[in-house]
Short mmCIF file of C-alpha atoms (C1' of nucleotides) in Angstrom, two decimals:
data_model
loop_
_atom_site.label_atom_id
_atom_site.label_comp_id
_atom_site.label_asym_id
_atom_site.label_seq_id
_atom_site.Cartn_x
_atom_site.Cartn_y
_atom_site.Cartn_z
CA MET A 286 0.00 0.00 0.00
CA PRO A 287 2.28 2.71 -1.18
CA ASN A 288 1.25 6.29 -0.60
CA ARG A 289 1.22 7.06 -4.27
CA ASN A 290 -0.99 8.50 -6.93
CA THR A 291 -1.31 5.52 -9.23
CA GLU A 292 -3.84 7.34 -11.42
CA ASP A 293 -1.22 9.91 -12.27
CA LEU A 294 1.30 7.23 -13.14
CA LYS A 295 -1.26 5.45 -15.28
CA SER A 296 -2.13 8.55 -17.23
CA ARG A 297 1.52 9.35 -17.77
CA LEU A 298 1.94 5.88 -19.19
CA VAL A 299 -1.05 6.37 -21.48
CA GLU A 300 0.42 9.64 -22.69
CA TYR A 301 3.71 7.96 -23.40
CA MET A 302 2.08 5.12 -25.29
CA ASP A 303 -0.01 7.56 -27.33
CA ARG A 304 3.06 9.54 -28.18
CA GLU A 305 4.91 6.41 -29.28
CA GLY A 306 1.98 4.87 -31.10
CA LEU A 307 1.87 1.88 -28.75
CA ARG A 308 -1.26 -0.10 -28.00
CA SER A 309 -3.03 -0.47 -24.72
CA THR A 310 -3.51 -4.16 -24.10
CA ALA A 311 -5.00 -6.08 -21.21
CA GLN A 312 -1.57 -7.45 -20.31
CA ARG A 313 0.13 -4.07 -20.31
CA ARG A 314 -2.60 -2.61 -18.15
CA LEU A 315 -2.36 -5.52 -15.74
CA VAL A 316 1.43 -5.49 -15.46
CA SER A 317 1.67 -1.73 -15.09
CA ASP A 318 -1.17 -1.57 -12.56
CA VAL A 319 0.45 -4.24 -10.43
CA PHE A 320 3.79 -2.48 -10.73
CA PHE A 321 2.46 0.95 -9.78
CA LYS A 322 0.87 -0.50 -6.66
CA SER A 323 4.07 -2.20 -5.57
CA VAL A 324 6.75 -1.02 -3.22
CA GLY A 325 10.38 -1.93 -3.29
CA HIS A 326 12.63 -3.47 -5.84
CA LEU A 327 11.01 -6.14 -7.95
CA SER A 328 12.66 -8.67 -10.20
CA ILE A 329 10.94 -9.89 -13.34
CA GLU A 330 10.18 -13.12 -11.48
CA ASP A 331 8.61 -11.16 -8.62
CA MET A 332 6.42 -9.30 -11.07
CA LEU A 333 5.51 -12.44 -12.97
CA GLU A 334 4.34 -14.06 -9.75
CA LYS A 335 2.18 -11.10 -8.77
CA VAL A 336 0.74 -10.80 -12.26
CA ARG A 337 0.02 -14.51 -12.60
CA ALA A 338 -1.86 -14.45 -9.32
CA ILE A 339 -4.41 -12.45 -11.30
CA ASP A 340 -4.00 -13.89 -14.78
CA GLN A 341 -1.81 -16.94 -15.12
CA GLY A 342 -1.83 -16.77 -18.87
CA VAL A 343 0.69 -13.93 -18.94
CA GLY A 344 4.12 -14.85 -20.27
CA TYR A 345 7.53 -13.99 -18.94
CA ALA A 346 8.42 -12.10 -22.11
CA THR A 347 5.42 -9.84 -21.78
CA VAL A 348 6.38 -8.88 -18.25
CA TYR A 349 9.94 -8.37 -19.40
CA ARG A 350 8.85 -6.19 -22.32
CA THR A 351 6.38 -4.20 -20.26
CA LEU A 352 8.99 -3.46 -17.61
CA LYS A 353 11.30 -2.33 -20.38
CA LEU A 354 8.54 -0.10 -21.66
CA LEU A 355 8.08 1.37 -18.19
CA LYS A 356 11.79 1.99 -17.95
CA ASP A 357 11.88 3.64 -21.37
CA SER A 358 8.94 5.82 -20.46
CA GLY A 359 10.76 6.96 -17.35
CA LEU A 360 8.18 5.44 -14.99
CA ALA A 361 10.48 2.73 -13.68
CA PHE A 362 14.09 2.63 -12.60
CA GLU A 363 16.15 -0.44 -13.27
CA ARG A 364 18.55 -1.39 -10.47
CA HIS A 365 21.39 -3.87 -10.15
CA PHE A 366 22.48 -4.94 -6.70
CA GLY A 367 25.28 -7.33 -7.55
CA ASP A 368 23.45 -10.63 -7.76
CA GLY A 369 22.82 -11.11 -11.46
CA VAL A 370 19.20 -9.97 -11.31
CA SER A 371 17.64 -6.76 -12.63
CA ARG A 372 15.18 -5.15 -10.28
CA TYR A 373 12.61 -2.48 -11.01
CA GLU A 374 11.29 0.29 -8.86
CA VAL A 375 8.50 2.82 -9.44
CA ALA A 376 9.98 6.14 -10.47
CA ASP A 377 7.97 8.56 -8.39
CA GLU A 378 8.49 11.98 -9.85
CA GLY A 379 10.85 14.30 -8.06
CA GLU A 380 11.69 11.62 -5.59
CA HIS A 381 15.21 10.33 -5.62
CA HIS A 382 17.05 8.08 -3.28
CA ASP A 383 19.99 5.82 -2.84
CA HIS A 384 20.26 2.55 -1.00
CA LEU A 385 21.60 1.21 2.24
CA ILE A 386 21.70 -2.58 2.08
CA CYS A 387 22.17 -5.06 4.92
CA GLN A 388 24.65 -7.74 3.92
CA THR A 389 23.09 -10.19 6.34
CA CYS A 390 19.33 -9.92 5.97
CA SER A 391 19.20 -8.04 2.63
CA LYS A 392 17.04 -5.30 4.12
CA ILE A 393 17.06 -2.23 1.89
CA VAL A 394 16.76 1.23 3.41
CA GLU A 395 16.39 4.16 1.09
CA PHE A 396 18.09 7.43 1.78
CA GLU A 397 18.69 10.82 0.33
CA ASP A 398 21.31 13.27 1.45
CA ASP A 399 21.37 16.69 -0.16
CA GLU A 400 24.86 17.42 1.02
CA ILE A 401 26.23 14.27 -0.64
CA GLU A 402 24.28 15.10 -3.79
CA ARG A 403 25.78 18.55 -3.85
CA LEU A 404 29.30 17.25 -3.31
CA GLN A 405 29.11 14.65 -6.02
CA GLU A 406 27.74 17.21 -8.45
CA ALA A 407 30.69 19.47 -7.66
CA LEU A 408 33.10 16.60 -7.95
CA ALA A 409 31.83 15.58 -11.37
CA ARG A 410 32.05 19.16 -12.56
CA SER A 411 35.62 19.48 -11.31
CA HIS A 412 36.53 16.52 -13.51
CA GLY A 413 34.86 18.10 -16.50
CA PHE A 414 31.84 15.82 -16.38
CA GLU A 415 28.25 16.78 -16.85
CA LEU A 416 26.52 14.53 -14.34
CA ARG A 417 23.56 12.56 -15.62
CA ARG A 418 22.86 9.98 -12.99
CA HIS A 419 24.57 8.17 -10.20
CA LYS A 420 24.49 5.03 -8.18
CA HIS A 421 25.29 5.20 -4.51
CA GLU A 422 24.95 2.05 -2.46
CA LEU A 423 26.12 1.49 1.08
CA TYR A 424 26.55 -2.09 2.22
CA GLY A 425 26.78 -3.01 5.88
CA ILE A 426 25.16 -4.80 8.78
CA CYS A 427 21.94 -3.42 10.19
CA ALA A 428 21.21 -2.95 13.88
CA ASP A 429 18.85 -5.96 14.01
CA CYS A 430 21.43 -8.32 12.57
CA ARG A 431 24.21 -7.02 14.81
CA ALA A 432 21.99 -7.65 17.85
CA LYS A 433 21.75 -11.35 17.08
CA MET B 14 53.11 0.06 -15.48
CA PRO B 15 51.34 0.73 -12.26
CA ASN B 16 53.29 2.27 -9.42
CA ARG B 17 52.73 -0.67 -7.19
CA ASN B 18 54.61 -3.12 -5.04
CA THR B 19 53.75 -6.34 -6.76
CA GLU B 20 56.11 -8.33 -4.52
CA ASP B 21 54.03 -7.38 -1.54
CA LEU B 22 50.83 -8.43 -3.28
CA LYS B 23 52.41 -11.72 -4.28
CA SER B 24 53.55 -12.52 -0.79
CA ARG B 25 50.14 -11.69 0.61
CA LEU B 26 48.66 -14.12 -1.86
CA VAL B 27 51.15 -16.81 -0.84
CA GLU B 28 50.24 -16.23 2.81
CA TYR B 29 46.57 -16.56 2.00
CA MET B 30 47.07 -19.75 0.05
CA ASP B 31 49.22 -21.23 2.82
CA ARG B 32 46.58 -20.37 5.38
CA GLU B 33 43.86 -21.97 3.25
CA GLY B 34 45.92 -24.99 2.25
CA LEU B 35 45.82 -24.07 -1.44
CA ARG B 36 48.49 -25.03 -3.93
CA SER B 37 50.81 -22.77 -5.84
CA THR B 38 50.58 -23.73 -9.49
CA ALA B 39 52.17 -22.29 -12.63
CA GLN B 40 48.74 -21.07 -13.81
CA ARG B 41 47.91 -19.33 -10.56
CA ARG B 42 51.27 -17.64 -10.47
CA LEU B 43 50.89 -16.53 -14.07
CA VAL B 44 47.35 -15.21 -13.71
CA SER B 45 48.05 -13.40 -10.45
CA ASP B 46 51.32 -11.90 -11.71
CA VAL B 47 49.60 -10.58 -14.82
CA PHE B 48 46.77 -9.24 -12.71
CA PHE B 49 48.99 -7.48 -10.18
CA LYS B 50 50.82 -5.71 -12.99
CA SER B 51 47.61 -4.50 -14.59
CA VAL B 52 45.82 -1.24 -14.21
CA GLY B 53 42.13 -0.61 -14.56
CA HIS B 54 39.11 -2.81 -14.60
CA LEU B 55 39.62 -6.13 -16.30
CA SER B 56 37.01 -8.62 -17.41
CA ILE B 57 37.73 -12.33 -17.41
CA GLU B 58 38.11 -12.10 -21.19
CA ASP B 59 40.64 -9.28 -20.82
CA MET B 60 42.62 -11.34 -18.38
CA LEU B 61 42.40 -14.46 -20.51
CA GLU B 62 43.81 -12.55 -23.47
CA LYS B 63 46.76 -11.17 -21.47
CA VAL B 64 47.46 -14.56 -19.93
CA ARG B 65 47.25 -16.44 -23.21
CA ALA B 66 49.75 -14.04 -24.76
CA ILE B 67 52.21 -15.76 -22.41
CA ASP B 68 50.77 -19.26 -22.21
CA GLN B 69 47.93 -20.07 -24.55
CA GLY B 70 47.19 -23.35 -22.86
CA VAL B 71 45.44 -21.63 -19.95
CA GLY B 72 41.71 -22.20 -19.79
CA TYR B 73 38.91 -19.73 -19.15
CA ALA B 74 37.83 -21.60 -16.04
CA THR B 75 41.28 -21.31 -14.50
CA VAL B 76 41.31 -17.55 -14.98
CA TYR B 77 37.80 -17.37 -13.61
CA ARG B 78 38.70 -19.44 -10.56
CA THR B 79 41.95 -17.59 -9.92
CA LEU B 80 40.17 -14.23 -10.06
CA LYS B 81 37.64 -15.61 -7.60
CA LEU B 82 40.54 -16.68 -5.38
CA LEU B 83 42.01 -13.18 -5.58
CA LYS B 84 38.68 -11.70 -4.67
CA ASP B 85 38.25 -14.08 -1.73
CA SER B 86 41.74 -13.28 -0.52
CA GLY B 87 40.92 -9.58 -0.58
CA LEU B 88 43.52 -8.80 -3.25
CA ALA B 89 40.97 -8.02 -5.96
CA PHE B 90 37.73 -6.09 -6.08
CA GLU B 91 34.94 -7.27 -8.29
CA ARG B 92 33.02 -4.49 -10.01
CA HIS B 93 29.80 -4.34 -12.01
CA PHE B 94 29.20 -1.39 -14.29
CA GLY B 95 25.83 -2.30 -15.70
CA ASP B 96 26.76 -4.23 -18.80
CA GLY B 97 26.51 -7.89 -17.81
CA VAL B 98 30.26 -8.31 -17.29
CA SER B 99 32.21 -8.67 -14.05
CA ARG B 100 35.39 -6.67 -13.90
CA TYR B 101 38.30 -7.02 -11.50
CA GLU B 102 40.64 -4.45 -10.10
CA VAL B 103 43.74 -4.78 -7.92
CA ALA B 104 42.89 -4.03 -4.32
CA ASP B 105 45.79 -1.86 -3.29
CA GLU B 106 45.85 -1.66 0.46
CA GLY B 107 44.64 1.55 2.01
CA GLU B 108 43.75 2.91 -1.37
CA HIS B 109 40.10 3.36 -2.10
CA HIS B 110 38.26 5.08 -4.85
CA ASP B 111 34.96 5.41 -6.59
CA HIS B 112 34.19 5.86 -10.26
CA LEU B 113 33.12 8.56 -12.63
CA ILE B 114 32.03 7.01 -15.90
CA CYS B 115 31.45 8.69 -19.25
CA GLN B 116 28.22 7.46 -20.80
CA THR B 117 29.49 8.26 -24.28
CA CYS B 118 33.09 7.04 -24.48
CA SER B 119 33.12 4.75 -21.40
CA LYS B 120 36.12 6.53 -19.95
CA ILE B 121 36.51 5.73 -16.26
CA VAL B 122 37.94 8.31 -13.88
CA GLU B 123 38.65 7.27 -10.33
CA PHE B 124 37.98 9.61 -7.48
CA GLU B 125 38.04 9.78 -3.76
CA ASP B 126 36.37 12.40 -1.65
CA ASP B 127 36.93 12.32 2.08
CA GLU B 128 33.98 14.56 2.79
CA ILE B 129 31.59 12.25 0.95
CA GLU B 130 33.17 9.26 2.72
CA ARG B 131 32.60 10.93 6.06
CA LEU B 132 28.99 11.81 5.26
CA GLN B 133 28.08 8.34 4.10
CA GLU B 134 29.65 6.83 7.19
CA ALA B 135 27.56 9.15 9.36
CA LEU B 136 24.48 8.41 7.33
CA ALA B 137 24.87 4.65 7.68
CA ARG B 138 25.40 5.01 11.41
CA SER B 139 22.31 7.16 11.77
CA HIS B 140 20.30 4.31 10.23
CA GLY B 141 21.82 1.83 12.66
CA PHE B 142 24.11 0.29 10.07
CA GLU B 143 27.70 -0.67 10.49
CA LEU B 144 29.16 0.26 7.14
CA ARG B 145 31.26 -2.39 5.45
CA ARG B 146 31.66 -1.21 1.91
CA HIS B 147 30.02 1.00 -0.63
CA LYS B 148 29.60 1.58 -4.28
CA HIS B 149 29.50 5.10 -5.59
CA GLU B 150 29.36 5.61 -9.31
CA LEU B 151 28.71 8.84 -11.15
CA TYR B 152 27.58 8.59 -14.75
CA GLY B 153 27.75 11.54 -17.08
CA ILE B 154 29.33 13.01 -20.18
CA CYS B 155 33.00 13.94 -20.07
CA ALA B 156 34.44 17.20 -21.38
CA ASP B 157 35.94 15.56 -24.48
CA CYS B 158 32.65 14.06 -25.54
CA ARG B 159 30.71 17.25 -24.90
CA ALA B 160 33.18 19.13 -27.10
CA LYS B 161 32.33 16.96 -30.10
"C1'" DG C 70 50.25 -41.76 -3.57
"C1'" DT C 71 46.83 -38.40 -2.39
"C1'" DC C 72 44.00 -34.85 -3.18
"C1'" DG C 73 43.72 -30.39 -5.10
"C1'" DC C 74 44.00 -28.12 -9.70
"C1'" DT C 75 43.41 -27.79 -14.73
"C1'" DG C 76 41.06 -27.69 -19.11
"C1'" DC C 77 37.35 -28.97 -21.52
"C1'" DA C 78 32.81 -29.08 -22.41
"C1'" DA C 79 28.47 -28.77 -20.78
"C1'" DA C 80 25.09 -26.82 -17.49
"C1'" DA C 81 23.13 -23.06 -15.39
"C1'" DC C 82 21.36 -18.54 -15.18
"C1'" DG C 83 19.04 -14.43 -16.33
"C1'" DT C 84 18.06 -11.76 -20.41
"C1'" DT C 85 16.68 -11.12 -25.08
"C1'" DT C 86 14.62 -12.35 -29.54
"C1'" DG C 87 12.23 -14.92 -33.70
"C1'" DC C 88 8.09 -16.40 -34.98
"C1'" DA C 89 3.34 -18.00 -35.54
"C1'" DT C 90 -0.89 -16.45 -33.63
"C1'" DT C 91 -3.93 -13.14 -31.55
"C1'" DT C 92 -5.86 -8.66 -31.09
"C1'" DA C 93 -6.11 -3.38 -30.81
"C1'" DG C 94 -6.97 0.31 -33.60
"C1'" DC D 105 -7.71 -5.20 -42.60
"C1'" DT D 106 -3.10 -4.13 -40.79
"C1'" DA D 107 0.45 -3.76 -37.85
"C1'" DA D 108 1.61 -4.29 -33.13
"C1'" DA D 109 1.56 -7.31 -29.06
"C1'" DT D 110 1.53 -11.89 -27.03
"C1'" DG D 111 3.30 -16.45 -25.51
"C1'" DC D 112 6.22 -19.89 -26.46
"C1'" DA D 113 10.48 -21.67 -27.06
"C1'" DA D 114 14.80 -21.14 -28.51
"C1'" DA D 115 19.10 -18.15 -28.70
"C1'" DC D 116 22.19 -15.44 -26.22
"C1'" DG D 117 26.21 -14.03 -23.35
"C1'" DT D 118 28.19 -14.74 -19.22
"C1'" DT D 119 29.16 -17.31 -15.16
"C1'" DT D 120 29.60 -21.62 -12.89
"C1'" DT D 121 30.37 -26.61 -12.42
"C1'" DG D 122 31.23 -31.94 -13.30
"C1'" DC D 123 34.64 -34.68 -14.40
"C1'" DA D 124 38.74 -37.25 -16.23
"C1'" DG D 125 43.42 -36.57 -16.25
"C1'" DC D 126 47.43 -34.02 -14.38
"C1'" DG D 127 50.66 -32.36 -11.01
"C1'" DA D 128 51.95 -30.16 -6.23
"C1'" DC D 129 53.16 -31.63 -2.01
#
DNA sequence: GTCGCTGCAAAACGTTTGCATTTAG
DNA sequence: CTAAATGCAAACGTTTTGCAGCGAC
């Protein structure tokens, strides 16, 4: 139950599909609806499971291609956390965050730090780079796991 | 020609192998020597090519397993830059750096910023985490590519 | 001589694509 | 009707492993 305006996301997707001349199909609506209502970082398998709970006729490739579509439209971020699996996350507008990951229990905490953002922007500029995006992941052991 | 004490790295590897009861073989010595003399971020294929220039009998699996050994011993870092390929880098002691990557020409600039390090340490602590390692990658367009 | 290591080839793994069929527009 | 989307299965690229023979100790 994310606190999120899924209607807005849906209409942005429709706009994108209109613009690109893509068709609105039952599968795309199902996959994108399920995705927009999800929290966290979902693999294709995760999505397939959720989607098949509603319609088990949906194929892996369709989920894969719809997630790609969502990524291309800017409505999903694709993440890689070191295991070989791609994960997808709803790209809430304006919101941005990095990740703090527990190496023991795999808990993922999201964070944002304006000061770090500012410093990395400055750093990129000082090396002549125009910064487009970044990946900042902190790996450690969370308080719960240390307590055990 | 990295400015690096390869003898030290070699002896640390020998220590590790002794401790673990592993054997010193011609292939392991060759692969690790080539690796320690290398700069940058090498894929298994890169390493295989360099190694086979000296002894073309060496198999892919041996390079793979030796790189894994180097990673386990703490003498190599494994990196993932988003294409599906694992890359390895010599883990010089004390030295640490993050990466600034040009999205156009794939140039990789290494950086280190103590202030960012300090902030991320504080941030992890404030979330109850004991920080073990981190990944900080900045993607953008370098000056050369923007000039074109 | 033992048991770990090598090289090969094959398996595994997640991702991506070709194609015949279905379906939105 | 037409072209795009689907589902399947197969292709892909990379990583990982089983195993027979080889070699360090």
